[in-house]
Amino acid sequence: MIWVGGGGAGGGAGRLVEEAQARVSVFDHGLTVGDGVFETVKADHGSPFALSRHLRRLARSAEGLGLGSPDLDDIRRGVHAVLDAGPPLERARVRITVTAGLAPLGSERTPGEPTFVVAAADAGPWQSYADVAVVPWTRNERGALTGLKTTSYAENVRALAYAKERGANEAVFANTAGRLCEGTGSNVFAVLDGRLLTPPLSSGCLAGITRELVLEWFGGEEADLEPEVLTTASEVFLTSTVRDVQPVRSVDGAALRPAPGSVTQAVMESFAKHSADLRDP
């Protein structure tokens, strides 16, 4: 079942429909030019994790893109409706998408109602380790979309394909200043001289929800990092909604030290312990 509503989906508040009957117009600006924002929320046994934090970030992204704030109450209802209507899943991946709605076939928007869609699928098992490839392209830390979780994701698709061609399962970017930034769908942490470090938001990385929780629950510091830290740090791990805390075991095909290290293991255990407190608030 899919929750759809808004301009490009026929107008009005969200409603639950069968997947085969779910429709979004071919003139929707999210389809034609990628003019939209999204969130991915994990749900264990039907219970969404950190949903309020994800919805707040969705609103920030929408406002930053000039879409205005979506109806978060309606979207929250949609998340629960989709999870309740679907088959029971041990771990679901819930995708919330909000677009600018109907618009001309170009970059110009027209005033109207945004489109929103909530869908869920089985997240499946996640790999225990990350094998990382550093891509030759950069993140623009000063771009108009910096810090926004938008549907303009082709850059990430291309980078992840580059990584997979080299036997890796995640790609990592530097920014235009040559500093470490982020992965295609992850934030990066490194243990260096006993300090737990992660690139600051000024690097151009997304303000990841799991990144935020690790800093709150376990501590750590924001610091400008060189990409070389991926191989010189004593430990490196990635964070994201679907991977939680994932140790990095190789970079550009070169195996690193045994992973997870002691700090990464402690963060993984701390995250798992605290996670029960954030089921659907």
CSV table of C-alpha atoms in Angstrom, one decimal:
chain,number,residue,atom,x,y,z
A,1,MET,CA,0.0,0.0,0.0
A,2,ILE,CA,1.1,3.6,-0.8
A,3,TRP,CA,0.1,6.9,0.8
A,4,VAL,CA,-0.3,9.6,-1.9
A,5,GLY,CA,-1.6,13.1,-2.0
A,6,GLY,CA,-1.2,16.6,-3.3
A,7,GLY,CA,-1.1,18.3,-6.7
A,8,GLY,CA,0.7,15.7,-8.9
A,9,ALA,CA,-1.2,12.8,-7.3
A,10,GLY,CA,-4.7,14.1,-7.9
A,11,GLY,CA,-4.9,16.7,-5.2
A,12,GLY,CA,-6.1,16.7,-1.6
A,13,ALA,CA,-5.0,15.1,1.6
A,14,GLY,CA,-3.2,11.8,1.6
A,15,ARG,CA,-5.0,8.6,1.0
A,16,LEU,CA,-4.0,4.9,1.1
A,17,VAL,CA,-4.1,3.1,-2.2
A,18,GLU,CA,-2.9,-0.1,-3.7
A,19,GLU,CA,0.5,0.1,-5.3
A,20,ALA,CA,-0.9,-0.7,-8.7
A,21,GLN,CA,-3.4,2.2,-8.4
A,22,ALA,CA,-0.9,4.8,-7.1
A,23,ARG,CA,-0.4,7.6,-9.7
A,24,VAL,CA,1.8,10.6,-10.0
A,25,SER,CA,1.5,12.9,-13.0
A,26,VAL,CA,4.2,12.7,-15.7
A,27,PHE,CA,4.2,16.6,-15.4
A,28,ASP,CA,5.2,16.4,-11.7
A,29,HIS,CA,8.3,18.6,-11.2
A,30,GLY,CA,9.9,15.9,-9.1
A,31,LEU,CA,9.9,13.6,-12.1
A,32,THR,CA,10.9,16.1,-14.8
A,33,VAL,CA,13.6,18.0,-13.0
A,34,GLY,CA,14.2,16.3,-9.6
A,35,ASP,CA,12.5,19.2,-7.8
A,36,GLY,CA,11.7,17.5,-4.5
A,37,VAL,CA,13.0,16.4,-1.1
A,38,PHE,CA,12.8,13.0,0.7
A,39,GLU,CA,13.5,11.1,3.9
A,40,THR,CA,14.3,7.5,4.5
A,41,VAL,CA,13.0,6.1,7.8
A,42,LYS,CA,13.7,2.6,9.1
A,43,ALA,CA,10.9,0.7,10.9
A,44,ASP,CA,11.6,-2.4,12.9
A,45,HIS,CA,8.5,-4.6,13.3
A,46,GLY,CA,6.3,-1.8,12.2
A,47,SER,CA,7.7,0.8,14.5
A,48,PRO,CA,9.4,3.8,12.8
A,49,PHE,CA,12.6,5.0,14.3
A,50,ALA,CA,13.3,8.7,15.1
A,51,LEU,CA,10.3,9.7,12.9
A,52,SER,CA,10.0,13.2,14.5
A,53,ARG,CA,13.6,14.0,13.7
A,54,HIS,CA,13.2,12.8,10.2
A,55,LEU,CA,10.1,14.9,9.7
A,56,ARG,CA,11.8,18.0,11.1
A,57,ARG,CA,14.6,17.5,8.6
A,58,LEU,CA,12.1,17.0,5.8
A,59,ALA,CA,10.6,20.3,6.6
A,60,ARG,CA,14.0,22.0,6.7
A,61,SER,CA,14.9,20.5,3.3
A,62,ALA,CA,11.5,21.5,1.8
A,63,GLU,CA,11.8,25.1,3.1
A,64,GLY,CA,15.4,25.3,1.9
A,65,LEU,CA,14.3,24.2,-1.6
A,66,GLY,CA,11.6,26.8,-1.5
A,67,LEU,CA,8.7,24.3,-1.3
A,68,GLY,CA,7.3,25.6,2.0
A,69,SER,CA,6.7,23.3,4.9
A,70,PRO,CA,4.7,20.1,4.1
A,71,ASP,CA,1.8,18.8,6.2
A,72,LEU,CA,3.9,16.8,8.6
A,73,ASP,CA,0.8,15.5,10.5
A,74,ASP,CA,-0.6,14.1,7.3
A,75,ILE,CA,2.7,12.5,6.4
A,76,ARG,CA,3.1,11.0,9.9
A,77,ARG,CA,-0.4,9.4,9.4
A,78,GLY,CA,0.8,8.1,6.1
A,79,VAL,CA,3.8,6.5,7.5
A,80,HIS,CA,1.8,4.6,10.1
A,81,ALA,CA,-1.0,3.8,7.6
A,82,VAL,CA,1.5,2.2,5.1
A,83,LEU,CA,3.2,0.2,7.8
A,84,ASP,CA,-0.1,-1.0,9.3
A,85,ALA,CA,-1.5,-2.0,5.9
A,86,GLY,CA,1.6,-3.8,4.6
A,87,PRO,CA,2.8,-7.3,5.4
A,88,PRO,CA,4.7,-7.5,8.7
A,89,LEU,CA,8.4,-6.8,8.1
A,90,GLU,CA,11.2,-7.3,10.5
A,91,ARG,CA,12.9,-4.2,9.1
A,92,ALA,CA,11.2,-1.9,6.6
A,93,ARG,CA,12.6,1.0,4.6
A,94,VAL,CA,10.1,3.8,4.6
A,95,ARG,CA,10.5,6.4,1.9
A,96,ILE,CA,8.8,9.8,2.2
A,97,THR,CA,8.9,12.0,-0.9
A,98,VAL,CA,7.6,15.5,-1.3
A,99,THR,CA,7.9,17.3,-4.7
A,100,ALA,CA,6.9,20.7,-6.1
A,101,GLY,CA,3.9,19.2,-7.8
A,102,LEU,CA,2.6,20.0,-11.3
A,103,ALA,CA,4.8,22.4,-13.3
A,104,PRO,CA,5.8,23.2,-16.9
A,105,LEU,CA,8.4,21.1,-18.7
A,106,GLY,CA,11.3,23.2,-17.5
A,107,SER,CA,12.9,24.7,-14.4
A,108,GLU,CA,10.1,27.2,-13.7
A,109,ARG,CA,7.6,26.3,-10.9
A,110,THR,CA,3.9,27.2,-11.0
A,111,PRO,CA,2.0,27.9,-7.8
A,112,GLY,CA,0.2,24.8,-6.6
A,113,GLU,CA,0.0,21.9,-4.2
A,114,PRO,CA,3.1,19.8,-3.6
A,115,THR,CA,2.9,16.1,-4.2
A,116,PHE,CA,3.7,13.7,-1.4
A,117,VAL,CA,4.2,9.9,-1.4
A,118,VAL,CA,4.9,7.5,1.4
A,119,ALA,CA,6.0,3.9,0.5
A,120,ALA,CA,7.7,1.1,2.3
A,121,ALA,CA,9.7,-2.0,1.3
A,122,ASP,CA,11.7,-4.7,3.0
A,123,ALA,CA,15.1,-3.3,3.9
A,124,GLY,CA,16.6,-6.7,3.9
A,125,PRO,CA,19.9,-7.6,5.7
A,126,TRP,CA,22.6,-4.9,5.8
A,127,GLN,CA,26.2,-5.8,5.3
A,128,SER,CA,28.3,-5.9,8.5
A,129,TYR,CA,31.2,-3.9,7.0
A,130,ALA,CA,31.7,-1.1,4.5
A,131,ASP,CA,34.2,-1.3,1.7
A,132,VAL,CA,34.8,2.3,0.6
A,133,ALA,CA,35.9,3.8,-2.7
A,134,VAL,CA,36.9,7.5,-2.8
A,135,VAL,CA,35.4,9.0,-6.0
A,136,PRO,CA,37.2,11.5,-8.2
A,137,TRP,CA,34.3,14.0,-8.0
A,138,THR,CA,33.6,16.6,-5.3
A,139,ARG,CA,30.8,17.8,-3.2
A,140,ASN,CA,30.1,21.5,-3.5
A,141,GLU,CA,29.9,22.8,0.1
A,142,ARG,CA,28.6,26.1,-1.1
A,143,GLY,CA,25.9,25.0,-3.5
A,144,ALA,CA,22.2,25.9,-3.4
A,145,LEU,CA,21.3,22.3,-2.4
A,146,THR,CA,24.1,21.9,0.2
A,147,GLY,CA,22.7,20.3,3.4
A,148,LEU,CA,19.3,19.6,1.8
A,149,LYS,CA,18.1,16.0,1.3
A,150,THR,CA,16.8,16.4,-2.2
A,151,THR,CA,15.6,14.0,-4.9
A,152,SER,CA,18.4,15.3,-7.2
A,153,TYR,CA,20.3,12.1,-6.5
A,154,ALA,CA,21.9,11.3,-9.8
A,155,GLU,CA,25.4,12.4,-8.6
A,156,ASN,CA,25.1,9.8,-5.8
A,157,VAL,CA,23.9,7.1,-8.2
A,158,ARG,CA,26.9,7.7,-10.5
A,159,ALA,CA,29.3,7.7,-7.5
A,160,LEU,CA,27.9,4.5,-6.0
A,161,ALA,CA,28.1,2.8,-9.4
A,162,TYR,CA,31.8,3.8,-9.6
A,163,ALA,CA,32.4,2.3,-6.2
A,164,LYS,CA,30.6,-1.0,-7.0
A,165,GLU,CA,32.7,-1.3,-10.2
A,166,ARG,CA,35.7,-1.4,-7.9
A,167,GLY,CA,34.3,-3.9,-5.4
A,168,ALA,CA,33.2,-1.4,-2.8
A,169,ASN,CA,29.7,-0.9,-1.4
A,170,GLU,CA,29.9,2.8,-0.6
A,171,ALA,CA,31.5,5.9,-2.2
A,172,VAL,CA,33.0,8.8,-0.3
A,173,PHE,CA,33.4,12.4,-1.5
A,174,ALA,CA,35.8,15.1,-0.7
A,175,ASN,CA,34.5,18.7,-1.1
A,176,THR,CA,35.8,21.4,-3.4
A,177,ALA,CA,38.3,22.5,-0.7
A,178,GLY,CA,39.8,19.0,-0.7
A,179,ARG,CA,38.4,18.1,2.8
A,180,LEU,CA,36.6,14.9,3.6
A,181,CYS,CA,32.8,15.3,3.3
A,182,GLU,CA,30.5,12.3,3.2
A,183,GLY,CA,29.3,9.1,1.5
A,184,THR,CA,26.5,8.8,-1.0
A,185,GLY,CA,24.1,7.9,1.8
A,186,SER,CA,26.3,8.1,4.9
A,187,ASN,CA,28.3,10.2,7.3
A,188,VAL,CA,31.9,9.4,8.1
A,189,PHE,CA,33.5,9.1,11.6
A,190,ALA,CA,37.2,8.5,12.3
A,191,VAL,CA,39.2,7.7,15.4
A,192,LEU,CA,42.4,9.7,15.4
A,193,ASP,CA,44.8,9.9,18.3
A,194,GLY,CA,42.0,8.7,20.6
A,195,ARG,CA,39.5,11.3,19.4
A,196,LEU,CA,36.3,10.5,17.7
A,197,LEU,CA,35.9,13.0,14.8
A,198,THR,CA,33.5,13.7,12.0
A,199,PRO,CA,33.4,16.4,9.3
A,200,PRO,CA,31.5,19.5,10.2
A,201,LEU,CA,28.3,20.5,8.5
A,202,SER,CA,30.2,23.3,6.9
A,203,SER,CA,32.1,20.6,4.8
A,204,GLY,CA,28.9,20.2,2.8
A,205,CYS,CA,27.8,16.9,4.4
A,206,LEU,CA,24.2,16.2,5.2
A,207,ALA,CA,23.1,16.5,8.8
A,208,GLY,CA,22.5,12.8,9.2
A,209,ILE,CA,20.0,11.7,11.9
A,210,THR,CA,22.3,8.8,12.9
A,211,ARG,CA,25.3,11.1,12.9
A,212,GLU,CA,23.4,13.4,15.2
A,213,LEU,CA,22.4,10.6,17.6
A,214,VAL,CA,26.0,9.3,17.8
A,215,LEU,CA,27.3,12.7,18.7
A,216,GLU,CA,24.5,13.1,21.3
A,217,TRP,CA,24.8,9.6,22.8
A,218,PHE,CA,28.5,8.9,22.5
A,219,GLY,CA,30.2,12.2,22.1
A,220,GLY,CA,32.8,13.2,19.5
A,221,GLU,CA,33.9,16.3,17.8
A,222,GLU,CA,33.4,18.0,14.4
A,223,ALA,CA,36.7,18.7,12.7
A,224,ASP,CA,38.0,19.4,9.2
A,225,LEU,CA,39.6,16.2,8.0
A,226,GLU,CA,41.7,15.3,5.0
A,227,PRO,CA,40.6,12.3,2.9
A,228,GLU,CA,43.8,10.5,3.9
A,229,VAL,CA,42.3,10.0,7.4
A,230,LEU,CA,40.4,7.1,5.9
A,231,THR,CA,43.6,5.1,5.8
A,232,THR,CA,45.6,6.8,8.6
A,233,ALA,CA,43.0,6.8,11.4
A,234,SER,CA,43.0,3.9,13.8
A,235,GLU,CA,39.3,3.3,13.1
A,236,VAL,CA,36.7,4.5,10.6
A,237,PHE,CA,33.0,3.9,10.5
A,238,LEU,CA,29.9,5.1,8.6
A,239,THR,CA,26.5,6.1,9.9
A,240,SER,CA,23.1,6.2,8.2
A,241,THR,CA,19.5,5.3,8.8
A,242,VAL,CA,19.7,1.9,7.3
A,243,ARG,CA,23.2,0.9,8.2
A,244,ASP,CA,23.2,2.4,11.8
A,245,VAL,CA,26.9,2.2,12.7
A,246,GLN,CA,29.0,0.3,10.1
A,247,PRO,CA,32.7,-0.3,10.4
A,248,VAL,CA,34.9,0.4,7.4
A,249,ARG,CA,37.2,-2.5,6.6
A,250,SER,CA,38.8,-1.4,3.3
A,251,VAL,CA,39.4,1.8,1.3
A,252,ASP,CA,40.1,1.7,-2.5
A,253,GLY,CA,40.7,-2.0,-2.3
A,254,ALA,CA,43.3,-1.9,0.5
A,255,ALA,CA,42.3,-3.7,3.7
A,256,LEU,CA,42.6,-1.7,6.9
A,257,ARG,CA,43.1,-2.7,10.4
A,258,PRO,CA,40.7,-5.3,11.9
A,259,ALA,CA,37.2,-3.9,12.2
A,260,PRO,CA,35.3,-3.0,14.2
A,261,GLY,CA,37.9,-1.5,16.5
A,262,SER,CA,37.2,-1.0,20.2
A,263,VAL,CA,35.8,2.5,19.9
A,264,THR,CA,33.5,1.5,16.9
A,265,GLN,CA,32.3,-1.5,18.9
A,266,ALA,CA,31.5,0.7,21.9
A,267,VAL,CA,29.6,3.1,19.6
A,268,MET,CA,27.7,0.2,18.0
A,269,GLU,CA,26.7,-1.1,21.4
A,270,SER,CA,25.7,2.3,22.7
A,271,PHE,CA,23.6,3.1,19.7
A,272,ALA,CA,21.8,-0.2,19.9
A,273,LYS,CA,21.1,0.4,23.7
A,274,HIS,CA,19.7,3.8,23.2
A,275,SER,CA,17.7,3.1,20.0
A,276,ALA,CA,14.7,1.6,21.8
A,277,ASP,CA,14.0,5.1,23.3
A,278,LEU,CA,13.3,6.6,19.8
A,279,ARG,CA,10.7,4.2,18.4
A,280,ASP,CA,8.1,6.5,16.8
A,281,PRO,CA,8.6,9.8,18.6
